[in-house]
PDB file of C-alpha atoms in Angstrom:
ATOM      1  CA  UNK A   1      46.460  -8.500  -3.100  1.00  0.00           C
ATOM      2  CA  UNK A   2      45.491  -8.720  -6.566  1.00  0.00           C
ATOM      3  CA  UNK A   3      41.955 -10.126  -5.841  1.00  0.00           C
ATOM      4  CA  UNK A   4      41.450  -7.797  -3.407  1.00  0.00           C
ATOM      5  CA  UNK A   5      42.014  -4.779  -5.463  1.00  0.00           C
ATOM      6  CA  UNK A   6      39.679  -6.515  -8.361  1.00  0.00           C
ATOM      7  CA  UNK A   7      36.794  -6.708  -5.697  1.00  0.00           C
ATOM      8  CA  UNK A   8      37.283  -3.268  -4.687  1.00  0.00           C
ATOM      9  CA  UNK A   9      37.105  -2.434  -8.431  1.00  0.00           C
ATOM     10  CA  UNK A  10      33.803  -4.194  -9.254  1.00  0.00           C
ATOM     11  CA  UNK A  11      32.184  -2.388  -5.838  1.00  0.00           C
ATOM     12  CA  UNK A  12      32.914   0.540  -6.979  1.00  0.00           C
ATOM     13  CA  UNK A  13      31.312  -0.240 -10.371  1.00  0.00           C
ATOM     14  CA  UNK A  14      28.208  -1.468  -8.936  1.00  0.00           C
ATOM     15  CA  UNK A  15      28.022   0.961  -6.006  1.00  0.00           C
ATOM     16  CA  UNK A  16      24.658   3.460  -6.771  1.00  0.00           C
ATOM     17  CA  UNK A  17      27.373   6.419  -6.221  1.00  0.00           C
ATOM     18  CA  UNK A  18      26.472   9.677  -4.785  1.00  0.00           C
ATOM     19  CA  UNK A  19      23.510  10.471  -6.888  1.00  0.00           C
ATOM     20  CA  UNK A  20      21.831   7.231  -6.181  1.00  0.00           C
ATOM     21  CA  UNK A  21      21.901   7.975  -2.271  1.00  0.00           C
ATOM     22  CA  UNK A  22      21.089  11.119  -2.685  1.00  0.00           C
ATOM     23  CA  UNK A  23      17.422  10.162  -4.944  1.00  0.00           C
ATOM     24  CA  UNK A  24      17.019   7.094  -2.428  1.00  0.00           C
ATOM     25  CA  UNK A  25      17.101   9.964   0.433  1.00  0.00           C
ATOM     26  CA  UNK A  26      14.911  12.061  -1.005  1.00  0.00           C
ATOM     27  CA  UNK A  27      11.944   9.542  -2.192  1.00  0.00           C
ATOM     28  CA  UNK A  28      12.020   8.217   2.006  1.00  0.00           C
ATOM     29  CA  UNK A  29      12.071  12.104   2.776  1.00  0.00           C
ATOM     30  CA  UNK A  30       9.164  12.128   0.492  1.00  0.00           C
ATOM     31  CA  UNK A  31       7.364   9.467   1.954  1.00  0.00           C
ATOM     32  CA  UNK A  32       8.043  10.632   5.651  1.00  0.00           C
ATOM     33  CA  UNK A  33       6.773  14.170   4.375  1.00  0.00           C
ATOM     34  CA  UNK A  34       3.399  12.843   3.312  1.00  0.00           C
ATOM     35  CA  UNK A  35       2.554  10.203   6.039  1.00  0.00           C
ATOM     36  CA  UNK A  36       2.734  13.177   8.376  1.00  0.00           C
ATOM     37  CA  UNK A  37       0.379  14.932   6.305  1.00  0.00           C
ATOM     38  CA  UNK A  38      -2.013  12.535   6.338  1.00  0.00           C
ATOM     39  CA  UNK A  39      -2.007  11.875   2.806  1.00  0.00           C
ATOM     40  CA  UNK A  40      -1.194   8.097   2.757  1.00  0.00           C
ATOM     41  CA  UNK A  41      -2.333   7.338   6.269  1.00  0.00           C
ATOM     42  CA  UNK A  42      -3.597   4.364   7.563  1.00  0.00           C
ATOM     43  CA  UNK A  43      -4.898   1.940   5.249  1.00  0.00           C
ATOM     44  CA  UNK A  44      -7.577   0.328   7.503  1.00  0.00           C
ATOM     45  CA  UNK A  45      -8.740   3.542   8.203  1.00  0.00           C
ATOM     46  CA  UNK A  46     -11.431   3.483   6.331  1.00  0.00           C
ATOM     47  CA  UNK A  47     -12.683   0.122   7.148  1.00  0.00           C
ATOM     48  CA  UNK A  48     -12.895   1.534  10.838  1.00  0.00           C
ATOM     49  CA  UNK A  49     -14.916   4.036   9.734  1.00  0.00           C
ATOM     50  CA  UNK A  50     -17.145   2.225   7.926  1.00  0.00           C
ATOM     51  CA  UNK A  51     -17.720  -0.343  11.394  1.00  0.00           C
ATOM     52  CA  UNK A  52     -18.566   2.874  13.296  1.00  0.00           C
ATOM     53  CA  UNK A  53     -21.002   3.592  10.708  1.00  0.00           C
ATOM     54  CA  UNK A  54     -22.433  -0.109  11.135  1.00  0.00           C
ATOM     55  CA  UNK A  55     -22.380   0.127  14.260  1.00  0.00           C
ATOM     56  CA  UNK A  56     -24.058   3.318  14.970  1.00  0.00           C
ATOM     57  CA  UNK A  57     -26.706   2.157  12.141  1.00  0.00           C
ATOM     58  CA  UNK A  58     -27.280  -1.333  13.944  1.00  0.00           C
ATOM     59  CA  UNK A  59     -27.652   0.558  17.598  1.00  0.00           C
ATOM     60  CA  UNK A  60     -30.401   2.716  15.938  1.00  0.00           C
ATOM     61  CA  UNK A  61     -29.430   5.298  15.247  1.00  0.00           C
ATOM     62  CA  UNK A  62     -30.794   7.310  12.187  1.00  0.00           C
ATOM     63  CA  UNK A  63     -28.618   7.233   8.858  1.00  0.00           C
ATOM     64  CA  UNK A  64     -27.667  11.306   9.089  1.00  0.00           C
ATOM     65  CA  UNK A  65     -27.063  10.998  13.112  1.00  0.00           C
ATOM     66  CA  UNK A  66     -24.854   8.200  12.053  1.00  0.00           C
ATOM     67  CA  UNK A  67     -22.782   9.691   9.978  1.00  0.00           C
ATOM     68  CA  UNK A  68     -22.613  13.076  11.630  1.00  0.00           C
ATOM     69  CA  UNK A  69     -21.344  10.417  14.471  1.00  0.00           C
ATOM     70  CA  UNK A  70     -18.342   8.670  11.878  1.00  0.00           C
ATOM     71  CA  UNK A  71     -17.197  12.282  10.114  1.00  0.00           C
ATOM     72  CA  UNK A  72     -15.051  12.880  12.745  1.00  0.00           C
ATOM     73  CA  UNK A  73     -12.903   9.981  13.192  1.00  0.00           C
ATOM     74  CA  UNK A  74     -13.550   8.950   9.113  1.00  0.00           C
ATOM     75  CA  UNK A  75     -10.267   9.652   6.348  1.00  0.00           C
ATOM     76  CA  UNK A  76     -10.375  13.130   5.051  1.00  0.00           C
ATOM     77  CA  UNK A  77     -12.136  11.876   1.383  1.00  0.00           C
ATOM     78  CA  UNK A  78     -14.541   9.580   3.184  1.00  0.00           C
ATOM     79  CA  UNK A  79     -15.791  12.467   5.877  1.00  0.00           C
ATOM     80  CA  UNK A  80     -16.251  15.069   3.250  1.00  0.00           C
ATOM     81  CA  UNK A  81     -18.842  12.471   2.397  1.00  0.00           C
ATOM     82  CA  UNK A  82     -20.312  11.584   5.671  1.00  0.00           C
ATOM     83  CA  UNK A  83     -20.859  15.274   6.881  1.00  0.00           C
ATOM     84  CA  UNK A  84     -22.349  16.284   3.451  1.00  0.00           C
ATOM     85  CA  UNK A  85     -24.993  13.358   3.433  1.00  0.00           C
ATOM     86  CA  UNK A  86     -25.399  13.885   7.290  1.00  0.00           C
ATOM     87  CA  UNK A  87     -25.970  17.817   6.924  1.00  0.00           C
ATOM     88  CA  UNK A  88     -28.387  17.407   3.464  1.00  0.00           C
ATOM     89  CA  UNK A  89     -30.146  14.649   5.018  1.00  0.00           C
ATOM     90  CA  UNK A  90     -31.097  16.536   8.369  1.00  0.00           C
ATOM     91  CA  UNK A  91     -32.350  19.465   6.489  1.00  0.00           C
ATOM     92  CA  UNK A  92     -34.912  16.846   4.774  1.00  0.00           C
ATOM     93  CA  UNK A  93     -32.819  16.527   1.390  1.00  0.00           C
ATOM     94  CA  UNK A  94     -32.932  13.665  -1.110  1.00  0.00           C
ATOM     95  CA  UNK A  95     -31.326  10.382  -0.154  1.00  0.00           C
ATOM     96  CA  UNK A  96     -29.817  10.340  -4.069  1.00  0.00           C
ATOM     97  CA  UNK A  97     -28.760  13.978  -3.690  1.00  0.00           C
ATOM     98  CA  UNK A  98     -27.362  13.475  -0.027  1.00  0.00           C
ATOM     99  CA  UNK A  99     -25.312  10.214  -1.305  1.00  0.00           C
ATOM    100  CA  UNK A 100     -24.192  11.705  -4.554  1.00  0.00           C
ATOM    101  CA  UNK A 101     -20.409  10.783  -4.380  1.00  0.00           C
ATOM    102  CA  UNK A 102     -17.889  14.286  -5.297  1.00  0.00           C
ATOM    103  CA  UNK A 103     -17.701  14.869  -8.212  1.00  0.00           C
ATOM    104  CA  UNK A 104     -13.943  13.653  -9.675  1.00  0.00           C
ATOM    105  CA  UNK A 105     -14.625  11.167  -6.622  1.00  0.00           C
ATOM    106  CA  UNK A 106     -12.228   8.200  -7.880  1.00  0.00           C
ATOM    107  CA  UNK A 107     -12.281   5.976  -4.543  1.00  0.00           C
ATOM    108  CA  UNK A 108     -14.648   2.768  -5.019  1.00  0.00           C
ATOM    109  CA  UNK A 109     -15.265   2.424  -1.490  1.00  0.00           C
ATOM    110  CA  UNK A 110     -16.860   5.737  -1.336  1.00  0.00           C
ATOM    111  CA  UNK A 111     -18.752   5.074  -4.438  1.00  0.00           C
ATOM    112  CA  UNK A 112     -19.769   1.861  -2.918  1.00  0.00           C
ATOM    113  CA  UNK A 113     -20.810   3.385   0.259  1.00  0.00           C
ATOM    114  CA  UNK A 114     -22.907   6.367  -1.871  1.00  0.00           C
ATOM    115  CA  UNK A 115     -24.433   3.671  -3.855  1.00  0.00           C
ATOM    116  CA  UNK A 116     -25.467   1.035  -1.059  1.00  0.00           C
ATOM    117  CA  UNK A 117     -26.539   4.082   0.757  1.00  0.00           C
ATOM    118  CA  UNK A 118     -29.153   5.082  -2.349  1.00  0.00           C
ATOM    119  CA  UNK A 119     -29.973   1.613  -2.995  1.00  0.00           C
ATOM    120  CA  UNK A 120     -30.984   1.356   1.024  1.00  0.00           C
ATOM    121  CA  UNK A 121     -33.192   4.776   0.324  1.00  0.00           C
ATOM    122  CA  UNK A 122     -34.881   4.049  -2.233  1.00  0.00           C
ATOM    123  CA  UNK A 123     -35.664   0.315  -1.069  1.00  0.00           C
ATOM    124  CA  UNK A 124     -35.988   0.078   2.423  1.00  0.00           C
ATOM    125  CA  UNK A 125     -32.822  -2.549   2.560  1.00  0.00           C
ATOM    126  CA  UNK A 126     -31.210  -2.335   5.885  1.00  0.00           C
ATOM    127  CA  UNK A 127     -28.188  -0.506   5.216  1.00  0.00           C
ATOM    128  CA  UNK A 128     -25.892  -1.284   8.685  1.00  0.00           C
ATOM    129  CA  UNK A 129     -25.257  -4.932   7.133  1.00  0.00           C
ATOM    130  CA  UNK A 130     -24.206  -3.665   3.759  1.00  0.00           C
ATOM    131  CA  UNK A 131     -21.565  -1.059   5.119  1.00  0.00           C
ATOM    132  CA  UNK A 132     -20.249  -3.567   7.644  1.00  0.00           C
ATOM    133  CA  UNK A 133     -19.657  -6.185   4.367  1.00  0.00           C
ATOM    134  CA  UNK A 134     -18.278  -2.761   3.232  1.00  0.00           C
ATOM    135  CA  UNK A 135     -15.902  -2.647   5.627  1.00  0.00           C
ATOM    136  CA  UNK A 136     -14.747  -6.179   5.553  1.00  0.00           C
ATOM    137  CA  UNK A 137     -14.224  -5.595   1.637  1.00  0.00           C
ATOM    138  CA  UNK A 138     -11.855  -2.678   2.655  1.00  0.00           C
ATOM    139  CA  UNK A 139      -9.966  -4.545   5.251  1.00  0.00           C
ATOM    140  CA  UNK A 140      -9.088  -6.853   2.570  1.00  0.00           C
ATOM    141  CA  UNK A 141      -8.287  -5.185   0.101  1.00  0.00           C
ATOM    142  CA  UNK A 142      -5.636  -3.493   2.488  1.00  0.00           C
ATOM    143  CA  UNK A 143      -4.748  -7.103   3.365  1.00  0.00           C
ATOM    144  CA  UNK A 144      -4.348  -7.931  -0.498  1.00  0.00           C
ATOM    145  CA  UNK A 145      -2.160  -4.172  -1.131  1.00  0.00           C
ATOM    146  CA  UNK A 146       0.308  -5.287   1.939  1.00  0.00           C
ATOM    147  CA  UNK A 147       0.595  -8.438   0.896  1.00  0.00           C
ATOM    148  CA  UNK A 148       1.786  -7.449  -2.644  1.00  0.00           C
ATOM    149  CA  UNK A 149       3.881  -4.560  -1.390  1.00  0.00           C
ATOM    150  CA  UNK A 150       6.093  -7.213   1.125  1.00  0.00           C
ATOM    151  CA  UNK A 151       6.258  -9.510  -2.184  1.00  0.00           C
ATOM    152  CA  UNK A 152       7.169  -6.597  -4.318  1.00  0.00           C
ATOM    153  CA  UNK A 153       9.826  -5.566  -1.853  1.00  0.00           C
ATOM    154  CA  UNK A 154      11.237  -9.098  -1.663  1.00  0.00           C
ATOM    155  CA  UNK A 155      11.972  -9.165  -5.284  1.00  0.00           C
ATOM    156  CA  UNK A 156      13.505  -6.125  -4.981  1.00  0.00           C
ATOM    157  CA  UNK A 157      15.857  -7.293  -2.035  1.00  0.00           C
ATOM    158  CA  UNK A 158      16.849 -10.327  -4.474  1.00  0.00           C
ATOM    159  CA  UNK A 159      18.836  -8.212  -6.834  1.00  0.00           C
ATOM    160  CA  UNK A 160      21.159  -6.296  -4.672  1.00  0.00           C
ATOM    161  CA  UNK A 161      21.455  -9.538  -2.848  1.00  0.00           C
ATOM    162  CA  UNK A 162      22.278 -11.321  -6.012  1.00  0.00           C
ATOM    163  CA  UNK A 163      25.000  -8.710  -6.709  1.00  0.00           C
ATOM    164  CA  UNK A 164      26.698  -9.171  -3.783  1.00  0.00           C
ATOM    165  CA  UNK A 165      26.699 -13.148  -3.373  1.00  0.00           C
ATOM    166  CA  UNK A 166      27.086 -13.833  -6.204  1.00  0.00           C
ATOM    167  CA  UNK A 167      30.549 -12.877  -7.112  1.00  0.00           C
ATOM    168  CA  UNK A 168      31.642 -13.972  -3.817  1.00  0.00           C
ATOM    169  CA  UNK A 169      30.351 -17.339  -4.670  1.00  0.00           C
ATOM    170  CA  UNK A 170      32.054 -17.876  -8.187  1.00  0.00           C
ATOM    171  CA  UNK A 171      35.415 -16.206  -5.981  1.00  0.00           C
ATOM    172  CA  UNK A 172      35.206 -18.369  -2.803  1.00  0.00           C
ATOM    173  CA  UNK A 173      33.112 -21.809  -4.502  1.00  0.00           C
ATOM    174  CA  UNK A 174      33.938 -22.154  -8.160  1.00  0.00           C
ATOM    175  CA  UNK A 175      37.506 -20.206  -8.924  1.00  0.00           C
ATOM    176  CA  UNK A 176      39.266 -22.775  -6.005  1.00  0.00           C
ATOM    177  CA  UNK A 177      37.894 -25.733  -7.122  1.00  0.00           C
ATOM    178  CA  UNK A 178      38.586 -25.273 -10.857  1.00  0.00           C
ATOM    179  CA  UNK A 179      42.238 -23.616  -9.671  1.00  0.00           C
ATOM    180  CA  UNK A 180      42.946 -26.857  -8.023  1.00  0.00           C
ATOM    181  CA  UNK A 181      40.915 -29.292 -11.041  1.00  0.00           C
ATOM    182  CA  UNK A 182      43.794 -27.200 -13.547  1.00  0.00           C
ATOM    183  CA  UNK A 183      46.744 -27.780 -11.491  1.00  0.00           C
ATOM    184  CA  UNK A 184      46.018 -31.586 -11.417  1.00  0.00           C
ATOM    185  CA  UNK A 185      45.551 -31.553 -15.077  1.00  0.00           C
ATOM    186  CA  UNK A 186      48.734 -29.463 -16.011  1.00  0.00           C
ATOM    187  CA  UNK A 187      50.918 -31.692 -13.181  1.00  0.00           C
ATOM    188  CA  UNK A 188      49.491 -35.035 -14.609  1.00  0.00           C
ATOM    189  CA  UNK A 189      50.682 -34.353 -18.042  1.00  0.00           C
ATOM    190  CA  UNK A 190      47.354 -34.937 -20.115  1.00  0.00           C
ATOM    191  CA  UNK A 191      47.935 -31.766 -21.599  1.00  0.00           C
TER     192      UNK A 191
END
């Protein structure tokens, strides 16, 4: 009965308590909250994006038709984008002006689009290739952030797991066998 109360005891010492659940709940509430927003949202999202671009581009379609085309179905950050260079470049405007990424723009893969897009412009380069590579560089790199969120995650299951085996380990494995190893040495008379 002893033991029993001692495990009960140490759970309750390493048990995250009311507060803990209560910050776990609301950081998943969090999460829930902006995934219906839209303000995670699909990682490969704009990889798809980008191959409707390509694939628009590669069907012949001209670069502002194109992307007038993707702006719909295109992330939020990435259609702002799209529908500016689409709108500034049917009016006539300058390729460089058109592709100008937003100001306080921190996503590379719109950069990279803006700048591939210029580059293409200004040097006749066909652009549908270099947004498809585009694309394919996105895709991975989504690849790349799940694969080090799942190994994140499984170093973070190892410590609670740890916790719990553990002790139950040293209790059911090691206490028994040195239990029985000290009885035989106490009967025997060595000590």
């Amino acid at each position: 009965m002893s033991g029993a109360a001692l495990l009960l005891a140490v759970a309750l010492l390493v048990a995250p308590g009311p507060a803990g659940v209560l910050r776990r709940t609301r950081s998943v509430t969090a999460v829930q909250r902006a995934v219906r927003r839209g303000e995670e949202g699909d990682p490969l999202a704009t990889a798809s994006a980008l191959d409707v671009f390509a694939v628009c581009l590669s069907a012949g379609m001209s670069v502002s038709t194109a992307a007038a085309a993707t702006a719909p179905s295109a992330p939020a950050r990435l259609a702002t984008v799209l529908r500016r260079a689409a709108e500034l470049l049917a009016l006539g405007g300058d390729p460089d002006t058109a592709w100008s990424p937003p100001a306080g723009s921190t996503d590379d893969g719109i950069e990279a689009l803006a700048r591939l897009a210029r580059r293409s412009a200004s040097s006749g380069s066909a652009l549908a290739r270099g947004v498809a590579e585009l694309a394919e560089t996105s895709r991975q790199d989504a690849g790349h952030a799940a694969a080090a969120a799942a190994e994140r995650a499984s170093v973070l299951i190892a410590g609670p797991l740890g916790l719990c085996f553990l002790p139950a380990f040293v209790c059911v494995g090691i206490v028994p066998v040195v239990a029985g190893l000290a009885g035989d040495v106490f009967t025997s008379g060595i000590l």
